[in-house]
């Protein structure tokens, strides 16, 4: 049985994948390596070891390539979950940077983070360590943007700033595969988390007492194939446990199909129904949305600018995914995917 390593095993997606591997007996615990940036002896490290008996727990930090190399020794399949440090991707202000410049969100001059300095910097640390450790098959958790509704296929470009580091990482992996550094590179464009609807809905709080808005200003709208994190964990686990060859050198999406996709206006209506107070979406365009979130909500201009580009991608149809891989994998394991309606109901009621 191949040894499988999961990066970010104490995080949301990595943790869900680890849990699914074990819960559905897809891979023996003794053949699983759970990687965490937490140090041995820390509460997170110990908790991971306690909740996954039989699994090897190893320290691996994106800040330390040597730790990743050591942690990946003896590993056959490496599931690289992207780093959560999104701040690395934020556009940078250029110019004289006078006090107050850019307070409206898009004022002043901005430039993209150069290639190799965004989140892809962390990913390359782990990838290069995998090469040195002799890992032959790597699986990368990309993101479910850059879908072309016309061709029903993935693209190599996206309107969304959040996708930039993923595309750069995909390209880097492709170059290493071409030079023979890996026997296989699998790109998994993970469905947009159903649990992340508050972020897309204008940084909305599920707690009614914390967010009394009945109208949410957004830069744009479009359908999203919302997919629950536990279900993504199951699908990822099924991919990692599949026979050699089934997913080798493939790029695919793990998302619900278009029939289950919902726009932000539809999400707002569901949130309103769940909390018993109507919520509507108002499309105001990117400049006004950025101005509101920076000046009215007090959010970081760089973060807002980076995130607001997401809505351009929604309007292009990048996130209404039509790929049957996800549902086939869940059927294989005997799992029914959660609906975004169910996720919203739980989150609002819990809050």
Short mmCIF file of C-alpha atoms in Angstrom, two decimals:
data_model
loop_
_atom_site.label_atom_id
_atom_site.label_comp_id
_atom_site.label_asym_id
_atom_site.label_seq_id
_atom_site.Cartn_x
_atom_site.Cartn_y
_atom_site.Cartn_z
CA UNK A 1 0.00 0.00 0.00
CA UNK A 2 1.45 3.41 -0.99
CA UNK A 3 2.23 5.84 1.81
CA UNK A 4 0.09 8.97 1.60
CA UNK A 5 1.08 12.31 3.15
CA UNK A 6 -1.41 15.13 3.72
CA UNK A 7 -0.24 18.70 4.21
CA UNK A 8 -2.25 20.87 6.58
CA UNK A 9 -3.75 17.80 8.23
CA UNK A 10 -4.97 19.89 11.17
CA UNK A 11 -6.71 22.38 8.89
CA UNK A 12 -10.14 22.34 7.28
CA UNK A 13 -9.54 20.62 3.94
CA UNK A 14 -6.54 18.55 5.04
CA UNK A 15 -8.36 17.48 8.20
CA UNK A 16 -11.48 16.51 6.25
CA UNK A 17 -9.38 14.46 3.84
CA UNK A 18 -7.54 12.72 6.65
CA UNK A 19 -10.81 11.94 8.44
CA UNK A 20 -12.36 10.53 5.27
CA UNK A 21 -9.37 8.32 4.51
CA UNK A 22 -9.66 6.73 7.93
CA UNK A 23 -13.46 6.74 8.37
CA UNK A 24 -14.03 4.98 5.06
CA UNK A 25 -11.00 2.68 5.44
CA UNK A 26 -9.60 3.82 2.11
CA UNK A 27 -5.99 3.63 3.29
CA UNK A 28 -4.63 1.86 6.42
CA UNK A 29 -3.74 4.32 9.17
CA UNK A 30 -0.21 2.96 9.17
CA UNK A 31 0.18 4.15 5.56
CA UNK A 32 -0.89 7.73 6.30
CA UNK A 33 1.39 10.61 7.24
CA UNK A 34 -0.30 13.71 8.69
CA UNK A 35 1.75 16.87 8.23
CA UNK A 36 1.31 19.94 10.42
CA UNK A 37 3.20 23.17 10.87
CA UNK A 38 2.71 22.83 14.63
CA UNK A 39 5.72 21.72 16.61
CA UNK A 40 5.91 18.29 18.29
CA UNK A 41 4.58 18.58 21.80
CA UNK A 42 2.20 21.42 20.96
CA UNK A 43 -1.53 21.05 21.65
CA UNK A 44 -2.35 20.91 17.91
CA UNK A 45 0.30 18.27 17.25
CA UNK A 46 -0.81 16.14 20.20
CA UNK A 47 -4.49 16.53 19.34
CA UNK A 48 -3.85 15.40 15.77
CA UNK A 49 -2.01 12.34 17.01
CA UNK A 50 -4.80 11.54 19.46
CA UNK A 51 -7.63 11.87 16.94
CA UNK A 52 -5.87 9.82 14.26
CA UNK A 53 -4.46 6.74 16.03
CA UNK A 54 -1.98 4.77 13.98
CA UNK A 55 -1.21 7.71 11.71
CA UNK A 56 2.31 9.12 11.65
CA UNK A 57 2.23 12.81 12.59
CA UNK A 58 5.17 14.85 11.35
CA UNK A 59 6.16 18.51 11.52
CA UNK A 60 6.50 20.35 8.19
CA UNK A 61 6.65 24.12 7.78
CA UNK A 62 6.33 26.18 4.59
CA UNK A 63 8.97 28.41 6.13
CA UNK A 64 11.46 25.54 6.37
CA UNK A 65 12.11 23.37 3.33
CA UNK A 66 14.32 21.01 5.31
CA UNK A 67 11.43 20.17 7.64
CA UNK A 68 9.23 19.32 4.65
CA UNK A 69 11.94 17.18 3.08
CA UNK A 70 12.42 15.22 6.28
CA UNK A 71 8.66 14.82 6.75
CA UNK A 72 8.22 13.48 3.21
CA UNK A 73 10.87 10.77 3.46
CA UNK A 74 9.36 7.44 2.43
CA UNK A 75 6.17 9.03 1.05
CA UNK A 76 4.75 7.80 -2.26
CA UNK A 77 1.81 10.18 -2.67
CA UNK A 78 1.81 13.74 -1.41
CA UNK A 79 -1.40 15.79 -1.10
CA UNK A 80 -0.30 19.42 -1.05
CA UNK A 81 -3.04 21.55 0.48
CA UNK A 82 -2.44 25.21 -0.35
CA UNK A 83 -1.10 27.53 2.33
CA UNK A 84 -3.69 29.64 4.17
CA UNK A 85 -1.47 32.74 4.14
CA UNK A 86 -3.55 34.69 1.63
CA UNK A 87 -1.96 37.98 2.66
CA UNK A 88 1.03 36.98 0.55
CA UNK A 89 -1.14 37.40 -2.55
CA UNK A 90 -2.42 40.93 -1.92
CA UNK A 91 -1.67 43.52 -4.60
CA UNK A 92 0.97 46.02 -3.60
CA UNK A 93 0.62 49.78 -3.66
CA UNK A 94 3.24 51.57 -5.77
CA UNK A 95 4.19 55.22 -6.03
CA UNK A 96 4.99 57.71 -3.31
CA UNK A 97 2.52 56.07 -0.89
CA UNK A 98 1.45 59.38 0.62
CA UNK A 99 -0.62 59.23 3.78
CA UNK A 100 -4.27 58.56 3.04
CA UNK A 101 -3.63 57.38 -0.53
CA UNK A 102 -5.91 54.57 -1.56
CA UNK A 103 -8.34 54.85 1.31
CA UNK A 104 -11.22 54.47 -1.12
CA UNK A 105 -10.05 51.01 -2.15
CA UNK A 106 -8.89 51.52 -5.76
CA UNK A 107 -7.27 54.97 -5.53
CA UNK A 108 -3.57 55.18 -6.23
CA UNK A 109 -1.50 52.69 -8.20
CA UNK A 110 -1.30 48.99 -7.50
CA UNK A 111 0.61 46.07 -8.96
CA UNK A 112 0.35 42.31 -8.72
CA UNK A 113 2.72 40.47 -6.44
CA UNK A 114 5.60 39.20 -8.65
CA UNK A 115 5.64 35.52 -9.53
CA UNK A 116 7.37 33.62 -6.75
CA UNK A 117 6.40 36.06 -3.99
CA UNK A 118 2.73 35.15 -3.46
CA UNK A 119 1.44 31.98 -1.86
CA UNK A 120 3.17 30.03 -4.62
CA UNK A 121 6.39 30.80 -2.74
CA UNK A 122 5.26 28.51 0.09
CA UNK A 123 3.97 25.90 -2.32
CA UNK A 124 7.32 25.75 -4.13
CA UNK A 125 9.09 25.13 -0.82
CA UNK A 126 6.96 22.03 -0.29
CA UNK A 127 7.17 20.92 -3.93
CA UNK A 128 10.95 21.23 -4.08
CA UNK A 129 11.20 19.33 -0.80
CA UNK A 130 9.03 16.57 -2.29
CA UNK A 131 11.44 16.28 -5.21
CA UNK A 132 14.43 16.01 -2.89
CA UNK A 133 12.62 13.44 -0.73
CA UNK A 134 11.91 11.25 -3.76
CA UNK A 135 8.12 11.61 -3.84
CA UNK A 136 6.85 10.37 -7.19
CA UNK A 137 3.17 11.36 -7.21
CA UNK A 138 1.93 14.76 -6.10
CA UNK A 139 -1.66 15.98 -5.80
CA UNK A 140 -2.27 19.72 -5.51
CA UNK A 141 -5.38 21.34 -4.04
CA UNK A 142 -6.07 24.16 -6.45
CA UNK A 143 -9.36 26.10 -6.56
CA UNK A 144 -12.58 25.92 -8.59
CA UNK A 145 -12.17 29.07 -10.64
CA UNK A 146 -11.02 29.38 -14.26
CA UNK A 147 -13.80 27.17 -15.64
CA UNK A 148 -14.84 27.99 -19.19
CA UNK A 149 -18.61 27.47 -19.49
CA UNK A 150 -18.36 27.51 -23.30
CA UNK A 151 -15.89 24.63 -23.59
CA UNK A 152 -16.72 23.06 -20.20
CA UNK A 153 -13.02 22.85 -19.43
CA UNK A 154 -10.49 24.48 -17.17
CA UNK A 155 -8.54 27.53 -18.28
CA UNK A 156 -5.03 28.73 -17.47
CA UNK A 157 -6.18 32.24 -16.59
CA UNK A 158 -8.74 33.78 -14.26
CA UNK A 159 -10.23 37.15 -13.38
CA UNK A 160 -9.95 36.29 -9.68
CA UNK A 161 -6.91 37.37 -7.70
CA UNK A 162 -7.47 34.44 -5.35
CA UNK A 163 -6.69 32.08 -8.25
CA UNK A 164 -3.37 33.68 -9.20
CA UNK A 165 -1.14 31.72 -6.81
CA UNK A 166 -2.92 28.49 -7.73
CA UNK A 167 -2.31 28.98 -11.45
CA UNK A 168 1.33 29.81 -10.79
CA UNK A 169 1.66 26.66 -8.70
CA UNK A 170 -0.02 24.56 -11.38
CA UNK A 171 2.42 25.93 -13.96
CA UNK A 172 5.40 25.20 -11.71
CA UNK A 173 4.25 21.62 -11.19
CA UNK A 174 3.77 21.20 -14.95
CA UNK A 175 7.36 22.32 -15.57
CA UNK A 176 8.71 19.82 -13.05
CA UNK A 177 6.59 17.04 -14.54
CA UNK A 178 7.95 17.85 -18.00
CA UNK A 179 11.51 17.56 -16.69
CA UNK A 180 10.76 14.18 -15.10
CA UNK A 181 10.90 15.24 -11.47
CA UNK A 182 7.58 13.50 -10.77
CA UNK A 183 5.95 10.42 -12.26
CA UNK A 184 2.56 12.10 -12.02
CA UNK A 185 1.08 15.49 -11.17
CA UNK A 186 -2.63 15.68 -10.35
CA UNK A 187 -4.33 19.06 -10.11
CA UNK A 188 -7.53 19.05 -8.06
CA UNK A 189 -9.51 22.27 -8.42
CA UNK A 190 -11.45 22.14 -5.18
CA UNK A 191 -15.05 23.34 -5.15
CA UNK A 192 -15.68 26.65 -3.43
CA UNK A 193 -16.53 25.89 0.16
CA UNK A 194 -20.24 26.03 0.95
CA UNK A 195 -19.16 27.08 4.44
CA UNK A 196 -17.49 30.21 3.00
CA UNK A 197 -20.72 31.87 1.83
CA UNK A 198 -20.35 34.68 4.47
CA UNK A 199 -17.13 35.85 2.80
CA UNK A 200 -18.73 35.96 -0.63
CA UNK A 201 -21.83 37.65 0.80
CA UNK A 202 -20.00 40.85 1.62
CA UNK A 203 -18.18 39.57 4.74
CA UNK A 204 -21.57 38.76 6.23
CA UNK A 205 -21.84 37.41 9.76
CA UNK A 206 -24.10 34.39 10.28
CA UNK A 207 -24.93 35.82 13.70
CA UNK A 208 -27.99 38.02 13.25
CA UNK A 209 -27.04 40.13 16.26
CA UNK A 210 -23.64 40.85 14.70
CA UNK A 211 -24.87 41.73 11.21
CA UNK A 212 -28.23 43.43 10.85
CA UNK A 213 -27.84 44.28 7.17
CA UNK A 214 -30.86 43.64 4.97
CA UNK A 215 -29.01 44.80 1.85
CA UNK A 216 -25.50 43.67 0.92
CA UNK A 217 -23.44 45.63 -1.60
CA UNK A 218 -21.46 43.45 -4.01
CA UNK A 219 -19.25 44.13 -7.00
CA UNK A 220 -21.00 41.50 -9.12
CA UNK A 221 -22.83 38.19 -9.09
CA UNK A 222 -22.85 34.80 -10.74
CA UNK A 223 -23.49 31.15 -10.02
CA UNK A 224 -21.18 29.20 -7.69
CA UNK A 225 -21.05 25.42 -7.40
CA UNK A 226 -20.96 25.46 -3.60
CA UNK A 227 -19.40 22.30 -2.18
CA UNK A 228 -19.22 21.29 1.49
CA UNK A 229 -15.79 20.76 3.06
CA UNK A 230 -16.54 17.26 4.49
CA UNK A 231 -17.66 16.14 1.03
CA UNK A 232 -14.49 17.52 -0.54
CA UNK A 233 -12.55 15.54 2.06
CA UNK A 234 -14.29 12.34 0.95
CA UNK A 235 -13.66 13.05 -2.74
CA UNK A 236 -10.00 13.92 -2.13
CA UNK A 237 -9.55 10.77 -0.07
CA UNK A 238 -11.02 8.66 -2.87
CA UNK A 239 -8.58 10.22 -5.34
CA UNK A 240 -5.59 9.60 -3.07
CA UNK A 241 -6.63 5.97 -2.57
CA UNK A 242 -7.33 5.27 -6.25
CA UNK A 243 -5.16 2.82 -8.21
CA UNK A 244 -2.10 4.20 -9.98
CA UNK A 245 -3.06 5.61 -13.34
CA UNK A 246 -6.68 6.58 -12.65
CA UNK A 247 -5.95 10.23 -11.88
CA UNK A 248 -2.37 10.51 -13.11
CA UNK A 249 -1.56 13.80 -14.85
CA UNK A 250 -5.14 14.99 -14.78
CA UNK A 251 -6.65 18.38 -13.95
CA UNK A 252 -10.24 18.21 -12.79
CA UNK A 253 -12.81 19.90 -10.58
CA UNK A 254 -14.44 18.58 -7.43
CA UNK A 255 -17.74 20.45 -7.34
CA UNK A 256 -21.45 19.94 -7.40
CA UNK A 257 -23.02 20.25 -10.88
CA UNK A 258 -24.66 23.40 -12.31
CA UNK A 259 -28.13 22.31 -11.25
CA UNK A 260 -27.13 22.80 -7.61
CA UNK A 261 -25.21 26.04 -8.16
CA UNK A 262 -26.51 29.22 -6.51
CA UNK A 263 -25.90 32.90 -7.18
CA UNK A 264 -25.18 35.36 -4.39
CA UNK A 265 -28.71 36.73 -4.72
CA UNK A 266 -30.03 33.20 -4.13
CA UNK A 267 -27.65 32.71 -1.20
CA UNK A 268 -28.88 35.97 0.34
CA UNK A 269 -32.48 34.77 0.06
CA UNK A 270 -31.58 31.50 1.77
CA UNK A 271 -29.79 33.35 4.56
CA UNK A 272 -32.79 35.62 5.02
CA UNK A 273 -35.16 32.66 5.22
CA UNK A 274 -32.92 30.88 7.73
CA UNK A 275 -32.65 33.85 10.07
CA UNK A 276 -36.21 35.08 9.57
CA UNK A 277 -35.14 38.46 8.25
CA UNK A 278 -34.87 39.31 4.56
CA UNK A 279 -31.43 39.85 3.02
CA UNK A 280 -30.98 41.16 -0.51
CA UNK A 281 -28.01 41.77 -2.76
CA UNK A 282 -27.37 45.06 -4.53
CA UNK A 283 -24.82 45.04 -7.36
CA UNK A 284 -22.86 48.31 -7.27
CA UNK A 285 -19.73 47.52 -9.29
CA UNK A 286 -16.18 47.11 -8.15
CA UNK A 287 -15.18 50.71 -7.26
CA UNK A 288 -18.21 51.29 -5.04
CA UNK A 289 -17.93 47.86 -3.40
CA UNK A 290 -14.28 48.52 -2.59
CA UNK A 291 -15.05 52.00 -1.26
CA UNK A 292 -17.80 50.67 1.00
CA UNK A 293 -15.73 47.82 2.46
CA UNK A 294 -12.72 50.06 3.10
CA UNK A 295 -14.41 53.26 4.31
CA UNK A 296 -17.59 51.94 5.87
CA UNK A 297 -16.45 48.55 7.18
CA UNK A 298 -12.84 49.54 7.87
CA UNK A 299 -11.25 46.63 6.01
CA UNK A 300 -7.68 46.54 4.68
CA UNK A 301 -7.58 48.17 1.20
CA UNK A 302 -5.13 45.61 -0.16
CA UNK A 303 -7.26 42.69 1.05
CA UNK A 304 -10.44 44.25 -0.32
CA UNK A 305 -8.90 44.98 -3.72
CA UNK A 306 -7.58 41.43 -3.98
CA UNK A 307 -10.88 39.85 -2.96
CA UNK A 308 -13.23 42.06 -4.98
CA UNK A 309 -11.76 40.76 -8.25
CA UNK A 310 -13.53 37.50 -7.38
CA UNK A 311 -16.85 38.96 -8.51
CA UNK A 312 -15.54 39.60 -12.02
CA UNK A 313 -14.82 35.88 -12.22
CA UNK A 314 -18.34 35.08 -11.01
CA UNK A 315 -19.84 37.23 -13.74
CA UNK A 316 -17.73 35.40 -16.33
CA UNK A 317 -19.19 32.07 -15.19
CA UNK A 318 -15.86 30.76 -13.88
CA UNK A 319 -17.40 29.15 -10.80
CA UNK A 320 -20.41 27.34 -12.26
CA UNK A 321 -18.65 24.03 -12.67
CA UNK A 322 -19.77 21.19 -14.89
CA UNK A 323 -17.54 18.22 -14.05
CA UNK A 324 -18.95 14.86 -12.98
CA UNK A 325 -15.84 13.66 -11.13
CA UNK A 326 -17.06 14.78 -7.70
CA UNK A 327 -20.40 13.00 -7.76
CA UNK A 328 -18.82 9.82 -9.13
CA UNK A 329 -16.27 9.76 -6.31
CA UNK A 330 -18.91 10.27 -3.63
CA UNK A 331 -21.05 7.53 -5.15
CA UNK A 332 -18.03 5.24 -4.99
CA UNK A 333 -17.81 5.76 -1.24
CA UNK A 334 -21.57 5.86 -0.68
CA UNK A 335 -21.86 9.47 0.46
CA UNK A 336 -24.66 11.92 -0.38
CA UNK A 337 -23.33 15.45 -0.90
CA UNK A 338 -24.65 18.17 1.35
CA UNK A 339 -26.68 20.96 -0.22
CA UNK A 340 -25.65 24.56 0.37
CA UNK A 341 -29.15 25.12 1.76
CA UNK A 342 -28.35 22.63 4.53
CA UNK A 343 -25.01 24.25 5.27
CA UNK A 344 -26.53 27.72 5.53
CA UNK A 345 -29.34 26.49 7.77
CA UNK A 346 -26.86 24.85 10.15
CA UNK A 347 -24.53 27.85 10.27
CA UNK A 348 -27.27 30.40 10.88
CA UNK A 349 -29.05 28.31 13.49
CA UNK A 350 -25.77 27.49 15.26
CA UNK A 351 -24.80 31.15 15.39
#
